[in-house]
CSV table of N, CA and C in Angstrom, one decimal:
chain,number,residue,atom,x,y,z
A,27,UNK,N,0.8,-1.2,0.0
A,27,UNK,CA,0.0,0.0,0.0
A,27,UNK,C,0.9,1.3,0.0
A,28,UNK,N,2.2,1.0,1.2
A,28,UNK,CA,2.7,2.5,0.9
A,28,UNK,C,3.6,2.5,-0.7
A,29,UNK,N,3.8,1.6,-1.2
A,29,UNK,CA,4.4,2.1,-2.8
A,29,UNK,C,3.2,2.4,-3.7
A,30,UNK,N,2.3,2.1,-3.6
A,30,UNK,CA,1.5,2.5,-4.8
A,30,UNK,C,0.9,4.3,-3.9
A,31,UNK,N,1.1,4.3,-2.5
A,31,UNK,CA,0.5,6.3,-2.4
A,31,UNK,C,2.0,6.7,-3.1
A,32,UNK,N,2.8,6.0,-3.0
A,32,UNK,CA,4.7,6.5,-3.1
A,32,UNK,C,4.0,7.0,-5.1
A,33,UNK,N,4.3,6.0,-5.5
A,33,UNK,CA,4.2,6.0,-6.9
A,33,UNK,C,2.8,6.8,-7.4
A,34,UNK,N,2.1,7.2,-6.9
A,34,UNK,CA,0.5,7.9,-7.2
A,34,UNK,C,1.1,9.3,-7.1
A,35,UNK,N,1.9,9.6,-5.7
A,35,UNK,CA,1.7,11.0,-4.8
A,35,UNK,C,3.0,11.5,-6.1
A,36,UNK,N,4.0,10.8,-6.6
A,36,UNK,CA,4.8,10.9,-8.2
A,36,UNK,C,3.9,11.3,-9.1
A,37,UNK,N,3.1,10.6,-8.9
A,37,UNK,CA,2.4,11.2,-10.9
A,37,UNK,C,1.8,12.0,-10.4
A,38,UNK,N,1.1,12.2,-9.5
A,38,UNK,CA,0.2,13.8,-9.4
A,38,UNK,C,1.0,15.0,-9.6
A,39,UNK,N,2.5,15.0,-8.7
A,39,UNK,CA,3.1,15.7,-9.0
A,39,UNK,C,4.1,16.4,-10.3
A,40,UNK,N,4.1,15.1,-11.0
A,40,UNK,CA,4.2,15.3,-12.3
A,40,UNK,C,3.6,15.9,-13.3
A,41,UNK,N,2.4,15.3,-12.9
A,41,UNK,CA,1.1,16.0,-13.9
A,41,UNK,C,0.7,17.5,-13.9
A,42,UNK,N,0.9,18.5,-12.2
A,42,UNK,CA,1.2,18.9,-12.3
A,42,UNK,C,2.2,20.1,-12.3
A,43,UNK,N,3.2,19.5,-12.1
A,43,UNK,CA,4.8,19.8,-12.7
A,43,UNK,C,4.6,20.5,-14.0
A,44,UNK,N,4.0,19.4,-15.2
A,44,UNK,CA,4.0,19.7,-16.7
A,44,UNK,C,2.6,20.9,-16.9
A,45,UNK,N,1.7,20.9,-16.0
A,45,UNK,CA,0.6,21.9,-16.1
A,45,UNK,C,0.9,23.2,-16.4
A,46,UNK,N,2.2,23.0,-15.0
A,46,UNK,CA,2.3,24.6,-14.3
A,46,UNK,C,3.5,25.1,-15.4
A,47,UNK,N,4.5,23.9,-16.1
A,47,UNK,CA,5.8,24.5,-16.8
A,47,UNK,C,4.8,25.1,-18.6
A,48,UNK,N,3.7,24.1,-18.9
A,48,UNK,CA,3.2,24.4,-19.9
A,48,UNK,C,2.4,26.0,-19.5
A,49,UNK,N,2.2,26.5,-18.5
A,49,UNK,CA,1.2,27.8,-18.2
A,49,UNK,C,2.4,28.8,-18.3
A,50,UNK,N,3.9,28.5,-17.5
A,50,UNK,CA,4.7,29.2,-17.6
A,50,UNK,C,5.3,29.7,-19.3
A,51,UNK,N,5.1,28.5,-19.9
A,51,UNK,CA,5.6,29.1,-21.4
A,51,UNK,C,4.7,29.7,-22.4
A,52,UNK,N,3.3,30.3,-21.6
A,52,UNK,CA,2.4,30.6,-22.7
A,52,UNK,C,2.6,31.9,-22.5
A,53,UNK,N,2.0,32.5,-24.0
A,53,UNK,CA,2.0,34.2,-23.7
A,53,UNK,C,0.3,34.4,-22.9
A,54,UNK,N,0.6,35.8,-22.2
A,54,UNK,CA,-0.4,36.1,-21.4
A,54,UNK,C,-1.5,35.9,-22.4
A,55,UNK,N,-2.9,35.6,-22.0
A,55,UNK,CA,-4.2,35.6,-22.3
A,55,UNK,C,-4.8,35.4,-21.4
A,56,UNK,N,-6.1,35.6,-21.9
A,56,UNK,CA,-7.2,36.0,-20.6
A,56,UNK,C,-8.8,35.5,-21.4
A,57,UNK,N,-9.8,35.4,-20.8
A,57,UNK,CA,-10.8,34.6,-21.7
A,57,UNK,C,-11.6,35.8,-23.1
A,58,UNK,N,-11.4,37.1,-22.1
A,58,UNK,CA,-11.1,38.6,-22.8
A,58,UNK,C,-10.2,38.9,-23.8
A,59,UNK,N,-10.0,38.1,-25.0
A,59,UNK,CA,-8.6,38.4,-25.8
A,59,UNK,C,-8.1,40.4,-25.9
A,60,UNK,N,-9.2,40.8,-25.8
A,60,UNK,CA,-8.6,42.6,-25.5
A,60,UNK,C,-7.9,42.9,-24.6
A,61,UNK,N,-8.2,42.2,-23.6
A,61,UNK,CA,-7.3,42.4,-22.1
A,61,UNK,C,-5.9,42.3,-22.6
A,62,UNK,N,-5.0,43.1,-22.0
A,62,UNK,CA,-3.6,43.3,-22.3
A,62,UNK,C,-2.8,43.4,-20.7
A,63,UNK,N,-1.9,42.9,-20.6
A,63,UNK,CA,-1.4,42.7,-19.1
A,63,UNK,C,-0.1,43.7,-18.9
A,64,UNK,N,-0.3,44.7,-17.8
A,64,UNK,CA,0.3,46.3,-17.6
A,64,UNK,C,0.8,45.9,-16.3
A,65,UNK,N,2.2,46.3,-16.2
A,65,UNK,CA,2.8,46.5,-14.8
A,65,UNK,C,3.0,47.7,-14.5
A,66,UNK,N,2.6,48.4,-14.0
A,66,UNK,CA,2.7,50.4,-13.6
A,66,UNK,C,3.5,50.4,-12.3
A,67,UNK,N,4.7,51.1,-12.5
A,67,UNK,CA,5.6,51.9,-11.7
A,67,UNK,C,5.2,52.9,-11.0
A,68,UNK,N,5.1,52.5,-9.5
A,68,UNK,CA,4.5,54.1,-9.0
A,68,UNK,C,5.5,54.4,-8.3
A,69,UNK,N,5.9,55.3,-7.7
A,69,UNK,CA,7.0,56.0,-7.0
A,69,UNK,C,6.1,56.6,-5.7
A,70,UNK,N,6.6,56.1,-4.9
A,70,UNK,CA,5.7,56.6,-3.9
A,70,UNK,C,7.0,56.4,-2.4
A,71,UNK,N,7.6,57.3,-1.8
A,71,UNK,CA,8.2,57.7,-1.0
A,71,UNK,C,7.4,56.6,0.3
A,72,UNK,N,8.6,56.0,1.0
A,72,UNK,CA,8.5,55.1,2.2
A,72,UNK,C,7.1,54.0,2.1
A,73,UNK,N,6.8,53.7,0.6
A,73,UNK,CA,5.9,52.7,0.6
A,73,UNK,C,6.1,51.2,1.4
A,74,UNK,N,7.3,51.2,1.5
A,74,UNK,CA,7.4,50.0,2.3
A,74,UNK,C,7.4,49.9,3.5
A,75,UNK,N,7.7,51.0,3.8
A,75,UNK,CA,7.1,51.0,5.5
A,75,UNK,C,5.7,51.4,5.9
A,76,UNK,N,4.8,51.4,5.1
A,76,UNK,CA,3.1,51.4,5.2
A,76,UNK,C,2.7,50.5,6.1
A,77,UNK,N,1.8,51.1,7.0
A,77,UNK,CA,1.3,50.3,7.7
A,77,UNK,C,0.4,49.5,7.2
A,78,UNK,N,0.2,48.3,7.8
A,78,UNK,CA,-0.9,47.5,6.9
A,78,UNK,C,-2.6,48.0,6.7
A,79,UNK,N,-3.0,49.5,7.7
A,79,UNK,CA,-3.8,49.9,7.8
A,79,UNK,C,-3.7,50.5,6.6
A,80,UNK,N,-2.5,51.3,6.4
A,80,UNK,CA,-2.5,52.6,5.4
A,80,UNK,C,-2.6,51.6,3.7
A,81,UNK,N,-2.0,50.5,4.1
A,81,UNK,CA,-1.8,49.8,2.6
A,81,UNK,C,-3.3,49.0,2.6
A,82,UNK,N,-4.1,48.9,3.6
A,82,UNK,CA,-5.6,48.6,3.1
A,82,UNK,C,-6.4,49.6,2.6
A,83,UNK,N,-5.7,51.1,2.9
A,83,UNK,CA,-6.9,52.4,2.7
A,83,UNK,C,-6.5,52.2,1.3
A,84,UNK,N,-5.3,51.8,0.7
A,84,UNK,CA,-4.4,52.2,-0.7
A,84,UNK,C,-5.3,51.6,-1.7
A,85,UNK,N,-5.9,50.7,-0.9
A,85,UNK,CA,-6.1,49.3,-2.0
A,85,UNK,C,-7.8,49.3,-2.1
A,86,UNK,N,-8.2,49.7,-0.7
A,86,UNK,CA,-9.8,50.6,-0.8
A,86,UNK,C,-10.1,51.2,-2.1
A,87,UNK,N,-9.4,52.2,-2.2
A,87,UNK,CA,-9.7,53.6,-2.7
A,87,UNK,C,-9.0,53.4,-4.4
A,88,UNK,N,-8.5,52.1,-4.6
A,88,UNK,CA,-8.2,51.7,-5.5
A,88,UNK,C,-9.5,50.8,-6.8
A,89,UNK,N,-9.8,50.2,-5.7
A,89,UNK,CA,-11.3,49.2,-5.8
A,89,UNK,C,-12.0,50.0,-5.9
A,90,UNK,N,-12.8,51.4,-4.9
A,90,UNK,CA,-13.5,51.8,-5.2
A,90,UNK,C,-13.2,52.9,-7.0
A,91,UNK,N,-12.5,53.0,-6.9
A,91,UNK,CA,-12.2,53.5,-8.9
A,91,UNK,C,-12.5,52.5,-10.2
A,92,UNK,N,-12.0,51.3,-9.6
A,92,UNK,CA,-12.3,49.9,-10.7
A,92,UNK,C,-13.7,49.9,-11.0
A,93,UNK,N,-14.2,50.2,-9.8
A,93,UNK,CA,-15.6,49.3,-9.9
A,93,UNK,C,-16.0,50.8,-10.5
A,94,UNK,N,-16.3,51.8,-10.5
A,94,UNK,CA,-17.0,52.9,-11.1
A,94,UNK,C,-16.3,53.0,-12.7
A,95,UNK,N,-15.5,52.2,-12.7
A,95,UNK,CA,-15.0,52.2,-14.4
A,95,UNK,C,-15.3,50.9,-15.0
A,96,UNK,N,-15.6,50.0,-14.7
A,96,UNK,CA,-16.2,48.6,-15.3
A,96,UNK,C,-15.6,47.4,-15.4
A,97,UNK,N,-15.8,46.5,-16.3
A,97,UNK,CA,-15.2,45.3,-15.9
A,97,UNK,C,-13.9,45.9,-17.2
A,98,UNK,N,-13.4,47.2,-18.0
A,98,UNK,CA,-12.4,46.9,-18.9
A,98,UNK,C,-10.9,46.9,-18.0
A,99,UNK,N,-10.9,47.5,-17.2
A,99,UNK,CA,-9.7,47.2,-16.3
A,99,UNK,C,-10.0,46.2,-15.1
A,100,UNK,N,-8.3,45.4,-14.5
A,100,UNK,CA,-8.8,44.5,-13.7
A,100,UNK,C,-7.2,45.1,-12.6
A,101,UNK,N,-7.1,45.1,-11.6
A,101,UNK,CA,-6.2,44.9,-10.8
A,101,UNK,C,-5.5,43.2,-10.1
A,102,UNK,N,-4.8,42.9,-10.7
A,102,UNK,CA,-4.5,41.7,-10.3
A,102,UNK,C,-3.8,41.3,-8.5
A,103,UNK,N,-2.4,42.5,-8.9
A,103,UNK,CA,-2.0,42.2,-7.6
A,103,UNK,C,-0.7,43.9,-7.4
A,104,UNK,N,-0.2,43.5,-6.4
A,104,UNK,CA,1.2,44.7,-6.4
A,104,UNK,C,2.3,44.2,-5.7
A,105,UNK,N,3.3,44.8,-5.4
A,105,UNK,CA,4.6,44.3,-4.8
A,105,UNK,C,5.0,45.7,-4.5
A,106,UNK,N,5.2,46.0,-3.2
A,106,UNK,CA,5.7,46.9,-2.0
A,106,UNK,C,7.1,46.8,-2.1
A,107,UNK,N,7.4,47.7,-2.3
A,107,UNK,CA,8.8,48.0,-2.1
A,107,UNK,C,9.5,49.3,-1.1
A,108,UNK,N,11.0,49.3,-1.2
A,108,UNK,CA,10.9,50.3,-0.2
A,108,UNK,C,10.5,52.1,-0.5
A,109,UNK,N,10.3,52.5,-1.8
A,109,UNK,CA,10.1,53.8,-2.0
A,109,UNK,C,8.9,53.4,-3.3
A,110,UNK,N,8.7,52.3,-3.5
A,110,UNK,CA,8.0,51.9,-5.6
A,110,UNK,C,6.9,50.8,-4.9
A,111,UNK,N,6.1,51.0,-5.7
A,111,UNK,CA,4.7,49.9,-5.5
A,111,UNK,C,4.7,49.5,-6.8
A,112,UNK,N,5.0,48.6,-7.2
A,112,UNK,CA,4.7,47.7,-8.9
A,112,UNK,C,3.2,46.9,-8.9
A,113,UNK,N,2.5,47.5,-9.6
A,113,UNK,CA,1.1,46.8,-10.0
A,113,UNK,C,1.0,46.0,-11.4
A,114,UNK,N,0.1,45.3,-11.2
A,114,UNK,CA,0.0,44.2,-12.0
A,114,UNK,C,-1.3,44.4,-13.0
A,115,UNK,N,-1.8,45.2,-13.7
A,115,UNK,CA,-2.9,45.4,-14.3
A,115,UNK,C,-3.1,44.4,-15.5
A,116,UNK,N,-4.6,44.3,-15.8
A,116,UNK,CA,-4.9,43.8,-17.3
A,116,UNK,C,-6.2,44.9,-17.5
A,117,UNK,N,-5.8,45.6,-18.8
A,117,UNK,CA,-6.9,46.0,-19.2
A,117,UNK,C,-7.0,46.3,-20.9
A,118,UNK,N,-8.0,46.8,-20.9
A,118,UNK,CA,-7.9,47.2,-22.8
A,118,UNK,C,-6.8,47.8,-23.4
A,119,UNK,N,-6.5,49.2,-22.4
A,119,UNK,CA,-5.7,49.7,-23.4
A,119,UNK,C,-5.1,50.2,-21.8
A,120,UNK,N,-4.1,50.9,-22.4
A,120,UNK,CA,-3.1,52.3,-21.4
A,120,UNK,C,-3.6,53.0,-21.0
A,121,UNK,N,-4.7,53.9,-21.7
A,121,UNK,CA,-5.2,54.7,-21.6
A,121,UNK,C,-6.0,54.3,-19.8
A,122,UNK,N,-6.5,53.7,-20.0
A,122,UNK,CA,-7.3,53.1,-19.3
A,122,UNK,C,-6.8,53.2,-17.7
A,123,UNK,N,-5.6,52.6,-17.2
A,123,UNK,CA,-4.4,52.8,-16.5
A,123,UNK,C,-4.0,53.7,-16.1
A,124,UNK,N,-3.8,54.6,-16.9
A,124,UNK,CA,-3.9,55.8,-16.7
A,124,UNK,C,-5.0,56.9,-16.4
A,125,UNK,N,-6.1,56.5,-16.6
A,125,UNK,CA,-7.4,57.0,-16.2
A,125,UNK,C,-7.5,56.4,-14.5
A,126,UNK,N,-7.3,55.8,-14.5
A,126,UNK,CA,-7.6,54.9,-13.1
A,126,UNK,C,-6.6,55.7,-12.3
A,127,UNK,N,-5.2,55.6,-12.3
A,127,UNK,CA,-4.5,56.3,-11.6
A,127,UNK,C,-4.9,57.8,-11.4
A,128,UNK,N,-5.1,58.8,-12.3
A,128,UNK,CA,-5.8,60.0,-12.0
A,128,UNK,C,-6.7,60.2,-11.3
A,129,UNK,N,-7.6,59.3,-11.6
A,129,UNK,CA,-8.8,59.4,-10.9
A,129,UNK,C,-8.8,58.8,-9.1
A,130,UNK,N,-7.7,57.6,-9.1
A,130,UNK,CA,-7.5,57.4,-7.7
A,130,UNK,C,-6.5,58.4,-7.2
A,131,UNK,N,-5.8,59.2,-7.9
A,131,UNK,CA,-4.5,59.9,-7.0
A,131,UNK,C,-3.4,59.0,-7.0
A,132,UNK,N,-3.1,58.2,-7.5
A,132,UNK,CA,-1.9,57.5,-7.5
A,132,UNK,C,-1.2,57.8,-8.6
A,133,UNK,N,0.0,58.1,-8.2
A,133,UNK,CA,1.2,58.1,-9.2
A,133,UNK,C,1.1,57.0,-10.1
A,134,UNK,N,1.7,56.9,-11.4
A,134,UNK,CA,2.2,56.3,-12.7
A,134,UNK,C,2.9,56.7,-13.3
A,135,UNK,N,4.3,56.5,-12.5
A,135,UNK,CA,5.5,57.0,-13.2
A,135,UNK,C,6.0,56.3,-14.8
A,136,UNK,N,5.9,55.2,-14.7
A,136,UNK,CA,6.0,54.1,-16.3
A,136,UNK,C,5.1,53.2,-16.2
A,137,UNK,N,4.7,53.1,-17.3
A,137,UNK,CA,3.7,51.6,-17.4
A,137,UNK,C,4.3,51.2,-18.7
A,138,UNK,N,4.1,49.2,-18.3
A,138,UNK,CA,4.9,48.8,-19.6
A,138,UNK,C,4.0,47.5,-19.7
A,139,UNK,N,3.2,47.5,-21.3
A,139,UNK,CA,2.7,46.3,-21.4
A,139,UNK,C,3.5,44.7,-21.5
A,140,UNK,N,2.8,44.1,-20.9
A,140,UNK,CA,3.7,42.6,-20.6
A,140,UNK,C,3.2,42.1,-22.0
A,141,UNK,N,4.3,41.7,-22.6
A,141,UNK,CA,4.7,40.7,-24.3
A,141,UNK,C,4.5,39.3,-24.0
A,142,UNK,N,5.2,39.0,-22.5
A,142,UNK,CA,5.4,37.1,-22.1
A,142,UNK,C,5.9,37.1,-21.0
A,143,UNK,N,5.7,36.1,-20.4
A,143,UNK,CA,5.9,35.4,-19.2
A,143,UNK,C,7.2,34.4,-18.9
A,144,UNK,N,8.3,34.5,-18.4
A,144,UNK,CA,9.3,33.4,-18.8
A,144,UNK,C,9.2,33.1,-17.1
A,145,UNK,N,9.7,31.8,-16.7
A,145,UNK,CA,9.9,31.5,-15.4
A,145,UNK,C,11.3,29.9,-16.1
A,146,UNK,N,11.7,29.8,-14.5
A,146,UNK,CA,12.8,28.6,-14.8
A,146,UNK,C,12.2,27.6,-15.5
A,147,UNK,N,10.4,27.4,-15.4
A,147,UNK,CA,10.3,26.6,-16.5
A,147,UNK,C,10.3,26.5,-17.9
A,148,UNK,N,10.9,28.0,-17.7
A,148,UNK,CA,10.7,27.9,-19.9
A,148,UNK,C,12.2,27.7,-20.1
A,149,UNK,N,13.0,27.8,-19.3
A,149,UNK,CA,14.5,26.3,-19.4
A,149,UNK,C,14.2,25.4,-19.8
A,150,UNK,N,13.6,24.5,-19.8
A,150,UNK,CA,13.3,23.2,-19.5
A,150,UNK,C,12.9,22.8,-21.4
């Protein structure tokens, strides 16, 4: 009994091993083929030392802009850094990104549309 969980608990892991390497070598898509995927540079002084209150008000006031502009922009995720907040957008166009930031007050110092996705599995 324990070689056949030994040998099972292997192939699940393999199976998805090859899932996740085949997702890593795709170019971005979304079920939306318009959606285009945006990383926006904000510059924002002592971001990383935000309190987790101040970085929930960030993310509030972020949400409440998405949703008064529709489903063409999406906020995926961000990364805190010590002076830069890097966001993760998909939406139609730039334009759009940049409407959102105006409208929330947030800086957008560069935005750069994402071409592809590489990770150590696209070695392989």
């Amino acid at each position: 009994m324990k070689q056949i969980t030994k040998h099972l608990t292997i192939l699940i892991a393999g199976i998805l091993f090859t899932g996740f390497t085949c997702m890593a070598q795709t170019k971005i898509s979304t079920a939306d083929t318009t959606m285009k995927t945006y990383v926006i540079e904000r510059d924002i002084p002592g971001a990383g030392q935000f309190s987790p209150e101040k970085l929930k008000a960030i993310s509030q006031a972020s949400c409440t802009v998405l949703k008064e502009m529709g489903p063409a922009i999406v906020w995926d995720h961000s990364y805190v850094t010590g002076d830069k907040i890097f966001c993760v957008y998909k939406a139609e166009n730039m334009e759009l990104i940049k409407e959102h930031a105006k409208k929330g007050g947030f800086p957008a110092n560069a935005i750069y549309q994402v071409t592809d996705v590489i990770s150590p599995a696209t070695a392989q």
